[in-house]
Amino acid sequence: MTTVAAAAAAPRSLLDLTFVELEREFVVAGLSPLHARVLWRAFHHGLSQEFSGAPNFLPPLRRWLAEQVGEGRRFFIGAPTETADTASSDGLTRKFLLQLADGQTIETVVMGFKGRHTACLSTQAGCAMGCVFCATGQMGFVRHLRPGEIVAQVRHAQRALRDAGSSGLRNLVLMGMGEPLHNYDAVMTALETISDRRGLNIGPSKITISTVGVVPGILRLAAEQRPYHLAVSLHGATEAERAALVPASRRWPLAELMAACRTYFALTGRRIFFEWTLIAGANDSPAQAGRLATLLKGLDAHVNLIPLNPTGGFAGTATPSAAAKTFQQVLQAAGIPSTIRQRRGIDVAAGCGQLRAEKSRANGLVPAA
Ligand code: SAH
Ligand code: SF4
């Protein structure tokens, strides 16, 4: 009983609220819902960090903010603190380490050139899935991010681009720290806010959710007709080869995962992206490419081949580019389109979870590898 009362009274970040929830707050307070529109616009479109000086706020909105938002009140703003901002030497990648209210740190990466920028967002602090080659998997699960903590990353990236005189974000990929479909509800709430036309306005067709293969989450995305792109991280085309790299494969076996992908395709008609981290000698032979091609037959599939980013806790190395091209040719011969992704920003530790792992080592929190 006490726990429920305490949880209900716990202050929430304003960023956790969707537009509809914010409107409801004003209606419940006996105020016009139009104030929600003004506040939302300042917050998500204008990227405000605080509201005291906003000239277009009418007295009732100012009063509501004074009464409801701040230390000891129902809401707080919930902007994270930037603890690192690193740029790659090629200037194409910028990586931010953001500290949340409880001290946890997460990574947000902005990649781009010629005014076309993509942000890579985190959805959890750490990850429970334990993929052996992944720096986030190596640190284990800490906690789910709240919707506002996902929204805050987009605001942060937008502000950084605006301050640098660049145009805004075009695309978002949920490929940072964590497994988005293990934090389904918070991710969906955050994406509703992020794609809201009155605010951040990044349309669903510009957003890709990447999953290690959480079968119930894939089926739910399909049943709910969520309008986002789906990327599935495969890395192995037989049960044994995949399970050696992706322990989550034991919970959601490859056959079940592929059946879920087929259901997803049948219900949505959408192309599915498949990610394949290329690791020398582990999953990069022409025979393995052939098995992947067989696995994907009948689906509208596009494969993203990502040469391994080295991490402290895994001894593997990246597939050399000639072998990556051969792998790609086998897919091509089977009619499966693919792209070899560049390892952008390797010098800023731009692989998933790597900057946080590096900073923790520097602070003596984890032993050096
Ligand atoms: N949990 C989700 C999304 C985050 S990981 C997922 O696994 O899909 C995003 C992508 O980065 C995944 O395809 C993952 O396999 C890949 N990845 C993680 N660590 C990597 C590394 N060290 N080198 C190359 N790709 C990596
Ligand atoms: Fe988690 Fe994705 Fe890393 Fe696997 S690759 S441990 S699912 S973040």
Coordinates of N, CA, C and O and ligand atoms in Angstrom, one line a residue, residues 127 133-135 174-176 178-180 210-212 233 235 275 277 306-311 352 354, ligand 1:
C127 N 22.4 -4.0 -20.8 CA 21.5 -4.9 -21.6 C 21.5 -6.3 -21.0 O 22.6 -6.7 -20.6
F133 N 30.0 -10.1 -28.2 CA 30.9 -9.2 -28.9 C 30.5 -7.7 -28.6 O 31.1 -6.8 -29.1
C134 N 29.5 -7.5 -27.8 CA 28.9 -6.2 -27.6 C 29.3 -5.6 -26.2 O 29.1 -6.3 -25.2
A135 N 29.8 -4.4 -26.2 CA 30.3 -3.7 -25.0 C 29.1 -3.6 -24.0 O 29.3 -3.7 -22.8
L174 N 17.3 2.9 -33.2 CA 17.3 2.5 -31.8 C 18.4 1.3 -31.8 O 18.0 0.2 -31.7
M175 N 19.6 1.8 -31.9 CA 20.7 0.8 -32.0 C 21.8 1.2 -31.0 O 23.0 0.8 -31.2
G176 N 21.5 2.0 -30.0 CA 22.5 2.3 -29.0 C 22.5 1.2 -27.9 O 22.3 0.0 -28.2
G178 N 21.2 -1.2 -25.1 CA 20.0 -1.8 -24.7 C 19.2 -2.5 -25.8 O 19.4 -2.3 -27.0
E179 N 18.2 -3.2 -25.4 CA 17.3 -4.0 -26.3 C 15.9 -3.3 -26.3 O 15.2 -3.4 -25.3
P180 N 15.6 -2.6 -27.3 CA 14.3 -1.8 -27.3 C 13.1 -2.6 -27.0 O 12.2 -2.2 -26.3
S210 N 15.8 -1.6 -33.7 CA 16.7 -2.8 -33.9 C 16.5 -3.7 -32.7 O 16.6 -3.3 -31.6
T211 N 16.3 -5.0 -33.0 CA 16.1 -6.0 -31.9 C 17.0 -7.2 -32.1 O 17.3 -7.6 -33.2
V212 N 17.4 -7.8 -31.0 CA 18.2 -9.0 -31.0 C 17.3 -10.2 -31.4 O 17.8 -11.3 -31.6
S233 N 18.7 -8.4 -35.5 CA 20.2 -8.7 -35.5 C 20.3 -10.2 -35.5 O 19.9 -10.9 -34.6
H235 N 23.3 -12.4 -37.0 CA 24.7 -12.8 -36.8 C 25.0 -14.3 -37.0 O 26.2 -14.7 -37.0
E275 N 20.6 -7.5 -39.4 CA 22.0 -7.0 -39.2 C 22.9 -8.2 -38.9 O 22.4 -9.2 -38.3
T277 N 26.8 -8.8 -37.8 CA 28.1 -8.3 -37.4 C 29.2 -9.3 -37.9 O 29.1 -10.5 -37.6
I306 N 28.0 -5.5 -40.8 CA 28.7 -4.5 -40.0 C 30.0 -5.2 -39.5 O 30.0 -6.1 -38.6
P307 N 31.2 -4.8 -40.1 CA 32.4 -5.4 -39.5 C 32.6 -5.1 -38.0 O 32.3 -4.0 -37.6
L308 N 33.0 -6.1 -37.3 CA 33.0 -6.0 -35.8 C 33.8 -4.8 -35.4 O 34.9 -4.5 -35.9
N309 N 33.3 -4.0 -34.4 CA 34.0 -3.0 -33.7 C 34.7 -3.7 -32.5 O 34.0 -4.3 -31.7
P310 N 36.0 -3.7 -32.4 CA 36.6 -4.5 -31.3 C 36.1 -4.0 -29.9 O 36.0 -2.8 -29.7
T311 N 35.9 -4.8 -29.0 CA 35.5 -4.5 -27.6 C 36.4 -5.2 -26.6 O 37.0 -6.2 -26.9
C352 N 28.3 0.2 -29.9 CA 27.3 0.2 -28.9 C 27.9 0.0 -27.5 O 28.6 -1.0 -27.2
Q354 N 30.4 1.3 -26.0 CA 31.9 1.4 -25.8 C 32.4 2.6 -25.1 O 33.4 2.5 -24.4
Ligands
SAH1 N1 19.8 -4.6 -28.9 C1 19.5 -4.2 -30.2 C2 19.9 -2.8 -30.6 C3 21.2 -2.3 -30.0 S1 22.7 -3.1 -30.7 C4 20.1 -5.2 -31.1 O1 20.9 -6.0 -30.7 O2 19.7 -5.2 -32.3 C5 22.7 -2.5 -32.4 C6 23.5 -3.3 -33.4 O3 24.9 -3.2 -33.1 C7 23.2 -4.8 -33.3 O4 23.0 -5.3 -34.6 C8 24.4 -5.3 -32.7 O5 24.6 -6.7 -33.0 C9 25.5 -4.4 -33.2 N2 26.7 -4.4 -32.4 C10 26.9 -4.5 -31.1 N3 28.1 -4.5 -30.7 C11 28.9 -4.5 -31.9 C12 30.2 -4.5 -32.2 N4 31.2 -4.5 -31.2 N5 30.6 -4.4 -33.5 C13 29.7 -4.4 -34.4 N6 28.4 -4.4 -34.2 C14 28.0 -4.4 -33.0

